[in-house]
Amino acid sequence: LACLDAAPRLPYEYFRQLFAQVTNPPIDPIRERLVMSLRCPVGPEGNLLEVSASQTQRLTLESPVLTVAELEAIRGMSRQHSGWTTHTIDVTFPVSEGAGGYERTLDRACAEAQQAISEGARVLVVSDRGVGAGRVAASALLAVGAVHHALVGERLRARVALLVETAEARETHHVCVLVGHGADAVCPYLAYAALAKLHSSGVLADKSVEQLIAQYRHALDDGLLKVMSKMGISTLQSYKGAQCFEALGIASDVVERCFTGTASRIEGTTLTGFAADALARHAAAYGAESGAPAVESAPDVKEESANSTLGDDGEYAWRRGGSKHVNTPVTVSRLQDAVRTENKRAWDAYVDASQASVRACTLRGQLELALDDGAAVPIDEVEPWTAI
């Protein structure tokens, strides 16, 4: 769990997707794809109780995953359609502002969104393109959540499309969390740049950059359909903004501000903590060039900064010094030794190592049985199995 990891983690990893509590998926996203759709109209909404020509003045997106070219085309719509003005909200701030700049950026983004709508903007683009050695990006997820709920509170959300241009999103889960918390579409520009880099370096030279991007988008779309199917949702319009997630380890004030209504049963990381993680990742990327202050949550920043290659933090598979996993090489080897040789000592070592991993990785591992010295319940008071 992200809330139990000492290393900086993205806010997306604090969310768990909720699924319908049934034994089989309500919808098969492969065989029943005809009844599912990622097409979604965005932009100003009219009165749902009226039927008029104004209801048709919306932009229909075939997928919530946009290419860079598609996003730029939307930005330039005002040249062909004068009413479709676009406003970009920069969610970066100077590194010198430290953790305090993170919260001020969210406040500014909300105020800027409301001001842009009052000036006639129909499309808002939350962007972290401004990130650089001297500027650190606030999380696109927190920014989108804060702007979305601020506009809902002011009854302005239905008047604009809310798009996201971010380097954070790269997985299906990231896109799901963004869309589920109010984003109309996402442009993961850094993922596209990574594909182009892999192509130019010869790693993925067998396909063109356009083919790689098309396959990447297709994979994200299929992942979205699969996630929606597990909730019995067939259209993106029903999934968007539904907040079908549970937050694990996010402070209640952050949930109330950015993810109002999302289920959250435990406390955890505050805005200051998310800011510290953002500064730590920024320092790891730019090193001394960033001028970022020292951050306690980034113990390995100096070592990583000296290497221009991004390290593997063990998010998907166990790596020494990376993220913790329940199953580690130590626990697996001890289990194999215990089974193959019927070694009681190896079994005890496996149990101890496994319990230590569970305590470090899961919420249930944080629980302890409250055993007292009270008298045992008499056996004749225990209900027999025949009466159950």
Short mmCIF file of C-alpha atoms in Angstrom, two decimals:
data_model
loop_
_atom_site.label_atom_id
_atom_site.label_comp_id
_atom_site.label_asym_id
_atom_site.label_seq_id
_atom_site.Cartn_x
_atom_site.Cartn_y
_atom_site.Cartn_z
CA LEU A 1 0.00 0.00 0.00
CA ALA A 2 1.21 3.47 -0.86
CA CYS A 3 0.36 4.79 2.61
CA LEU A 4 2.76 2.25 4.20
CA ASP A 5 5.65 2.89 1.80
CA ALA A 6 8.39 5.27 2.91
CA ALA A 7 9.32 6.08 -0.69
CA PRO A 8 7.44 8.80 -2.62
CA ARG A 9 4.34 7.40 -4.35
CA LEU A 10 1.92 8.95 -6.80
CA PRO A 11 -1.52 9.90 -5.40
CA TYR A 12 -3.19 7.45 -7.83
CA GLU A 13 -1.76 4.57 -5.84
CA TYR A 14 -3.74 5.58 -2.76
CA PHE A 15 -6.97 4.57 -4.51
CA ARG A 16 -8.51 1.14 -4.95
CA GLN A 17 -11.14 0.51 -7.60
CA LEU A 18 -14.51 -0.69 -6.26
CA PHE A 19 -16.14 -3.61 -8.03
CA ALA A 20 -19.61 -5.14 -8.00
CA GLN A 21 -19.79 -7.78 -5.27
CA VAL A 22 -20.82 -10.71 -7.47
CA THR A 23 -19.08 -13.93 -8.46
CA ASN A 24 -19.06 -13.16 -12.20
CA PRO A 25 -18.48 -9.90 -14.07
CA PRO A 26 -21.78 -8.12 -14.82
CA ILE A 27 -20.55 -7.38 -18.37
CA ASP A 28 -18.04 -9.23 -20.54
CA PRO A 29 -15.94 -6.43 -22.10
CA ILE A 30 -14.84 -8.72 -24.95
CA ARG A 31 -17.92 -10.68 -25.98
CA GLU A 32 -20.38 -7.93 -25.06
CA ARG A 33 -18.38 -5.01 -26.38
CA LEU A 34 -21.23 -3.95 -28.62
CA VAL A 35 -23.13 -2.69 -25.58
CA MET A 36 -20.14 -0.73 -24.25
CA SER A 37 -18.83 2.63 -25.40
CA LEU A 38 -16.06 5.08 -24.56
CA ARG A 39 -17.65 7.81 -26.67
CA CYS A 40 -18.55 10.79 -24.56
CA PRO A 41 -19.82 14.32 -25.35
CA VAL A 42 -18.00 17.08 -23.49
CA GLY A 43 -18.45 20.79 -23.12
CA PRO A 44 -21.34 22.97 -21.96
CA GLU A 45 -24.48 21.03 -21.13
CA GLY A 46 -27.95 22.39 -21.64
CA ASN A 47 -31.10 21.75 -19.66
CA LEU A 48 -31.75 18.01 -19.68
CA LEU A 49 -35.50 18.68 -19.55
CA GLU A 50 -35.47 20.66 -22.79
CA VAL A 51 -35.00 19.53 -26.39
CA SER A 52 -33.39 22.23 -28.49
CA ALA A 53 -30.66 22.81 -31.06
CA SER A 54 -28.39 24.18 -28.34
CA GLN A 55 -28.12 20.67 -26.88
CA THR A 56 -26.15 19.59 -29.92
CA GLN A 57 -23.39 22.17 -29.46
CA ARG A 58 -21.02 19.77 -27.75
CA LEU A 59 -17.76 18.06 -28.65
CA THR A 60 -17.90 14.26 -28.94
CA LEU A 61 -14.73 12.34 -28.09
CA GLU A 62 -14.37 8.74 -29.26
CA SER A 63 -12.02 7.98 -26.36
CA PRO A 64 -11.00 9.76 -23.16
CA VAL A 65 -7.33 9.18 -24.08
CA LEU A 66 -6.21 12.01 -26.36
CA THR A 67 -3.09 12.30 -28.48
CA VAL A 68 -1.01 15.46 -28.38
CA ALA A 69 -2.31 16.40 -31.85
CA GLU A 70 -5.93 15.95 -30.77
CA LEU A 71 -5.41 18.12 -27.70
CA GLU A 72 -3.79 20.85 -29.79
CA ALA A 73 -6.71 20.65 -32.24
CA ILE A 74 -9.13 21.22 -29.36
CA ARG A 75 -7.02 24.15 -28.19
CA GLY A 76 -7.27 25.65 -31.66
CA MET A 77 -11.02 25.16 -32.09
CA SER A 78 -11.66 28.85 -31.53
CA ARG A 79 -10.15 29.57 -34.95
CA GLN A 80 -12.99 27.61 -36.59
CA HIS A 81 -15.69 28.00 -33.92
CA SER A 82 -15.47 31.33 -32.14
CA GLY A 83 -17.46 30.19 -29.14
CA TRP A 84 -15.11 27.34 -28.24
CA THR A 85 -12.40 29.18 -26.33
CA THR A 86 -9.87 27.17 -24.35
CA HIS A 87 -8.03 28.12 -21.18
CA THR A 88 -4.97 26.27 -19.87
CA ILE A 89 -4.44 26.11 -16.11
CA ASP A 90 -0.79 25.67 -15.19
CA VAL A 91 -0.43 23.52 -12.05
CA THR A 92 3.30 23.99 -11.56
CA PHE A 93 4.95 26.28 -9.02
CA PRO A 94 8.48 27.49 -8.24
CA VAL A 95 10.60 24.99 -6.33
CA SER A 96 11.67 27.80 -3.99
CA GLU A 97 8.12 27.97 -2.58
CA GLY A 98 8.50 24.53 -1.04
CA ALA A 99 5.57 22.55 0.28
CA GLY A 100 3.51 25.70 0.80
CA GLY A 101 3.43 26.32 -2.93
CA TYR A 102 1.59 23.05 -3.47
CA GLU A 103 -1.55 24.12 -1.63
CA ARG A 104 -1.42 27.62 -3.09
CA THR A 105 -1.28 26.07 -6.57
CA LEU A 106 -4.50 24.15 -5.92
CA ASP A 107 -6.17 27.34 -4.64
CA ARG A 108 -4.99 29.25 -7.71
CA ALA A 109 -6.19 26.52 -10.08
CA CYS A 110 -9.70 26.60 -8.61
CA ALA A 111 -9.91 30.41 -8.73
CA GLU A 112 -8.47 30.51 -12.26
CA ALA A 113 -11.00 27.94 -13.48
CA GLN A 114 -13.93 29.98 -12.17
CA GLN A 115 -12.50 33.18 -13.65
CA ALA A 116 -12.01 31.52 -17.05
CA ILE A 117 -15.63 30.31 -17.10
CA SER A 118 -16.85 33.80 -16.28
CA GLU A 119 -14.88 35.05 -19.28
CA GLY A 120 -16.54 32.54 -21.59
CA ALA A 121 -14.13 29.59 -21.71
CA ARG A 122 -15.73 26.32 -22.77
CA VAL A 123 -12.69 24.06 -22.35
CA LEU A 124 -10.33 24.00 -19.38
CA VAL A 125 -7.00 22.18 -19.69
CA VAL A 126 -5.23 21.33 -16.44
CA SER A 127 -1.59 21.08 -17.50
CA ASP A 128 1.78 20.30 -15.90
CA ARG A 129 3.73 21.05 -19.11
CA GLY A 130 5.42 23.93 -17.33
CA VAL A 131 7.51 21.60 -15.15
CA GLY A 132 11.26 22.16 -15.33
CA ALA A 133 14.39 22.48 -13.25
CA GLY A 134 12.98 25.48 -11.41
CA ARG A 135 9.32 24.48 -11.34
CA VAL A 136 7.70 21.46 -9.74
CA ALA A 137 4.29 20.09 -10.70
CA ALA A 138 1.42 19.54 -8.31
CA SER A 139 -0.32 16.23 -8.88
CA ALA A 140 -2.72 16.40 -11.82
CA LEU A 141 -5.10 14.17 -9.88
CA LEU A 142 -5.33 16.49 -6.88
CA ALA A 143 -5.61 19.52 -9.17
CA VAL A 144 -8.38 17.98 -11.26
CA GLY A 145 -10.25 16.81 -8.18
CA ALA A 146 -9.99 20.21 -6.53
CA VAL A 147 -11.09 22.09 -9.67
CA HIS A 148 -13.91 19.64 -10.41
CA HIS A 149 -15.44 19.88 -6.92
CA ALA A 150 -14.89 23.63 -6.72
CA LEU A 151 -16.88 24.05 -9.95
CA VAL A 152 -19.55 21.62 -8.75
CA GLY A 153 -19.90 23.65 -5.56
CA GLU A 154 -20.35 26.83 -7.60
CA ARG A 155 -22.72 25.08 -10.07
CA LEU A 156 -20.33 25.76 -12.94
CA ARG A 157 -19.09 22.27 -13.80
CA ALA A 158 -21.68 21.63 -16.53
CA ARG A 159 -20.54 24.73 -18.42
CA VAL A 160 -17.08 23.47 -19.45
CA ALA A 161 -15.07 20.47 -20.56
CA LEU A 162 -12.24 19.57 -18.17
CA LEU A 163 -9.21 18.06 -19.91
CA VAL A 164 -5.90 16.95 -18.40
CA GLU A 165 -2.45 17.26 -19.94
CA THR A 166 -0.11 15.41 -17.61
CA ALA A 167 3.14 13.49 -17.43
CA GLU A 168 1.89 11.52 -14.41
CA ALA A 169 -0.66 9.29 -16.13
CA ARG A 170 0.78 6.23 -17.82
CA GLU A 171 -1.31 3.24 -16.71
CA THR A 172 -4.95 2.26 -17.07
CA HIS A 173 -5.49 2.82 -13.35
CA HIS A 174 -4.17 6.38 -13.60
CA VAL A 175 -6.60 7.22 -16.39
CA CYS A 176 -9.45 5.54 -14.50
CA VAL A 177 -8.81 7.61 -11.36
CA LEU A 178 -8.62 10.85 -13.35
CA VAL A 179 -11.81 10.15 -15.29
CA GLY A 180 -13.56 8.80 -12.21
CA HIS A 181 -12.84 12.04 -10.37
CA GLY A 182 -14.11 14.42 -13.00
CA ALA A 183 -11.73 14.61 -15.98
CA ASP A 184 -13.37 14.47 -19.40
CA ALA A 185 -10.20 13.34 -21.19
CA VAL A 186 -6.51 12.76 -20.54
CA CYS A 187 -3.43 13.42 -22.67
CA PRO A 188 -0.49 11.39 -21.24
CA TYR A 189 2.15 13.26 -23.21
CA LEU A 190 5.16 11.83 -21.38
CA ALA A 191 4.08 8.27 -22.19
CA TYR A 192 3.95 9.23 -25.86
CA ALA A 193 7.40 10.84 -25.59
CA ALA A 194 8.74 7.64 -23.99
CA LEU A 195 7.39 5.57 -26.88
CA ALA A 196 9.02 7.94 -29.37
CA LYS A 197 12.30 7.67 -27.48
CA LEU A 198 12.15 3.86 -27.48
CA HIS A 199 11.50 3.95 -31.22
CA SER A 200 14.39 6.32 -31.98
CA SER A 201 16.79 4.31 -29.81
CA GLY A 202 15.97 1.12 -31.70
CA VAL A 203 14.21 -0.73 -28.89
CA LEU A 204 10.84 -0.57 -30.68
CA ALA A 205 12.06 0.10 -34.19
CA ASP A 206 9.86 -2.53 -35.85
CA LYS A 207 6.84 -0.20 -35.72
CA SER A 208 6.36 3.47 -36.42
CA VAL A 209 5.75 5.96 -33.62
CA GLU A 210 2.17 6.38 -34.81
CA GLN A 211 1.59 2.62 -34.58
CA LEU A 212 3.10 2.46 -31.09
CA ILE A 213 0.91 5.30 -29.87
CA ALA A 214 -2.18 3.72 -31.45
CA GLN A 215 -1.45 0.38 -29.73
CA TYR A 216 -0.82 2.15 -26.41
CA ARG A 217 -4.14 4.01 -26.64
CA HIS A 218 -5.90 0.79 -27.63
CA ALA A 219 -4.48 -0.91 -24.52
CA LEU A 220 -5.67 1.93 -22.28
CA ASP A 221 -9.13 1.86 -23.88
CA ASP A 222 -9.42 -1.90 -23.36
CA GLY A 223 -8.32 -1.49 -19.76
CA LEU A 224 -10.97 1.18 -19.19
CA LEU A 225 -13.66 -1.10 -20.62
CA LYS A 226 -12.53 -3.96 -18.41
CA VAL A 227 -12.64 -1.81 -15.27
CA MET A 228 -16.07 -0.43 -16.19
CA SER A 229 -17.41 -3.91 -16.87
CA LYS A 230 -16.57 -5.06 -13.35
CA MET A 231 -18.90 -2.39 -12.01
CA GLY A 232 -21.60 -3.23 -14.53
CA ILE A 233 -21.09 0.13 -16.26
CA SER A 234 -21.40 0.07 -20.04
CA THR A 235 -20.75 3.71 -21.03
CA LEU A 236 -18.05 6.16 -20.08
CA GLN A 237 -20.69 8.80 -19.37
CA SER A 238 -21.85 6.73 -16.39
CA TYR A 239 -18.31 6.11 -15.12
CA LYS A 240 -17.04 9.67 -15.46
CA GLY A 241 -17.13 11.49 -12.14
CA ALA A 242 -18.74 8.49 -10.40
CA GLN A 243 -15.80 8.15 -7.96
CA CYS A 244 -16.06 4.35 -7.80
CA PHE A 245 -12.98 4.19 -5.60
CA GLU A 246 -11.93 3.82 -1.99
CA ALA A 247 -9.12 6.02 -0.69
CA LEU A 248 -6.59 4.26 1.52
CA GLY A 249 -4.31 6.42 3.61
CA ILE A 250 -5.35 9.95 2.59
CA ALA A 251 -6.10 12.56 5.23
CA SER A 252 -9.76 13.49 5.59
CA ASP A 253 -9.14 17.17 4.79
CA VAL A 254 -7.57 16.21 1.44
CA VAL A 255 -10.48 13.87 0.66
CA GLU A 256 -12.99 16.57 1.54
CA ARG A 257 -11.24 19.12 -0.63
CA CYS A 258 -10.24 17.11 -3.71
CA PHE A 259 -12.29 13.89 -3.61
CA THR A 260 -15.52 14.84 -1.88
CA GLY A 261 -17.73 11.80 -1.44
CA THR A 262 -15.02 9.19 -1.99
CA ALA A 263 -15.05 6.47 0.66
CA SER A 264 -12.13 6.80 3.09
CA ARG A 265 -11.99 4.83 6.32
CA ILE A 266 -8.49 5.61 7.57
CA GLU A 267 -6.42 8.78 7.87
CA GLY A 268 -3.07 9.23 6.19
CA THR A 269 -1.07 11.51 3.92
CA THR A 270 -1.82 15.23 4.07
CA LEU A 271 -1.26 17.89 1.40
CA THR A 272 2.11 18.56 3.01
CA GLY A 273 2.98 14.89 2.54
CA PHE A 274 1.96 14.92 -1.12
CA ALA A 275 3.97 18.11 -1.59
CA ALA A 276 7.03 16.47 -0.01
CA ASP A 277 6.67 13.51 -2.38
CA ALA A 278 6.40 15.83 -5.38
CA LEU A 279 9.50 17.75 -4.33
CA ALA A 280 11.37 14.48 -3.76
CA ARG A 281 10.54 13.18 -7.24
CA HIS A 282 11.49 16.55 -8.73
CA ALA A 283 14.84 16.52 -6.93
CA ALA A 284 15.46 12.95 -8.13
CA ALA A 285 14.80 14.07 -11.71
CA TYR A 286 16.77 17.33 -11.77
CA GLY A 287 19.24 16.86 -8.92
CA ALA A 288 21.19 19.89 -7.70
CA GLU A 289 19.95 21.82 -10.74
CA SER A 290 16.48 22.00 -9.20
CA GLY A 291 17.56 23.81 -6.06
CA ALA A 292 14.91 21.90 -4.12
CA PRO A 293 15.15 21.88 -0.33
CA ALA A 294 15.99 18.63 1.42
CA VAL A 295 12.99 16.39 1.92
CA GLU A 296 12.79 13.67 4.56
CA SER A 297 10.71 11.34 2.37
CA ALA A 298 13.43 11.10 -0.27
CA PRO A 299 16.36 9.19 1.29
CA ASP A 300 17.70 7.96 -2.06
CA VAL A 301 17.47 11.20 -4.02
CA LYS A 302 21.23 11.89 -4.01
CA GLU A 303 22.08 8.43 -5.30
CA GLU A 304 19.45 8.55 -8.06
CA SER A 305 20.32 12.09 -9.14
CA ALA A 306 23.88 11.07 -9.98
CA ASN A 307 22.55 8.65 -12.59
CA SER A 308 20.78 9.95 -15.67
CA THR A 309 18.90 6.64 -16.05
CA LEU A 310 15.69 6.18 -14.11
CA GLY A 311 15.94 3.32 -11.64
CA ASP A 312 13.47 0.48 -11.13
CA ASP A 313 11.73 1.11 -7.83
CA GLY A 314 10.23 -2.38 -7.73
CA GLU A 315 6.63 -1.33 -8.23
CA TYR A 316 5.77 -4.31 -10.43
CA ALA A 317 8.37 -6.87 -9.32
CA TRP A 318 10.56 -7.11 -6.23
CA ARG A 319 13.82 -5.17 -6.39
CA ARG A 320 16.40 -4.77 -3.69
CA GLY A 321 15.86 -1.43 -1.98
CA GLY A 322 12.59 -0.87 -3.85
CA SER A 323 8.93 -1.00 -2.86
CA LYS A 324 7.94 -3.68 -0.39
CA HIS A 325 6.09 -6.81 -1.52
CA VAL A 326 4.34 -9.53 0.45
CA ASN A 327 6.16 -12.21 -1.55
CA THR A 328 9.94 -11.75 -1.56
CA PRO A 329 12.82 -14.00 -2.66
CA VAL A 330 13.52 -14.73 1.01
CA THR A 331 10.01 -15.94 1.82
CA VAL A 332 9.77 -17.98 -1.40
CA SER A 333 13.13 -19.70 -0.87
CA ARG A 334 12.29 -20.56 2.74
CA LEU A 335 8.93 -21.95 1.73
CA GLN A 336 10.53 -24.09 -0.97
CA ASP A 337 13.15 -25.34 1.48
CA ALA A 338 10.48 -26.22 4.05
CA VAL A 339 8.34 -28.13 1.53
CA ARG A 340 11.14 -29.98 -0.24
CA THR A 341 13.08 -31.06 2.83
CA GLU A 342 10.23 -31.06 5.40
CA ASN A 343 12.43 -28.78 7.48
CA LYS A 344 10.56 -27.44 10.52
CA ARG A 345 13.15 -24.74 11.13
CA ALA A 346 12.82 -23.48 7.55
CA TRP A 347 9.04 -23.45 7.94
CA ASP A 348 9.26 -21.36 11.11
CA ALA A 349 11.63 -18.97 9.31
CA TYR A 350 9.16 -18.73 6.41
CA VAL A 351 6.27 -17.95 8.78
CA ASP A 352 8.28 -15.20 10.53
CA ALA A 353 9.42 -13.66 7.22
CA SER A 354 5.92 -13.86 5.73
CA GLN A 355 4.32 -12.21 8.75
CA ALA A 356 6.94 -9.45 8.65
CA SER A 357 6.14 -8.82 4.97
CA VAL A 358 2.41 -8.72 5.67
CA ARG A 359 2.95 -6.23 8.51
CA ALA A 360 4.99 -3.98 6.20
CA CYS A 361 2.62 -4.11 3.22
CA THR A 362 -1.00 -4.47 4.36
CA LEU A 363 -3.49 -2.88 6.69
CA ARG A 364 -4.40 -6.22 8.26
CA GLY A 365 -0.75 -6.59 9.18
CA GLN A 366 -1.09 -3.52 11.40
CA LEU A 367 -3.75 -5.21 13.54
CA GLU A 368 -2.99 -7.10 16.72
CA LEU A 369 -5.21 -9.55 18.58
CA ALA A 370 -6.31 -8.21 21.96
CA LEU A 371 -5.75 -11.30 24.12
CA ASP A 372 -6.66 -11.00 27.79
CA ASP A 373 -6.27 -13.35 30.71
CA GLY A 374 -9.99 -13.87 31.18
CA ALA A 375 -11.57 -17.24 31.78
CA ALA A 376 -12.28 -19.43 28.78
CA VAL A 377 -15.87 -19.87 27.63
CA PRO A 378 -17.27 -23.18 28.93
CA ILE A 379 -17.66 -25.66 26.12
CA ASP A 380 -21.29 -26.39 27.02
CA GLU A 381 -22.12 -22.74 26.25
CA VAL A 382 -20.82 -23.02 22.71
CA GLU A 383 -23.56 -23.58 20.13
CA PRO A 384 -23.21 -27.05 18.55
CA TRP A 385 -22.63 -27.29 14.82
CA THR A 386 -25.90 -29.18 14.40
CA ALA A 387 -27.84 -26.10 15.57
CA ILE A 388 -26.16 -23.71 13.14
#
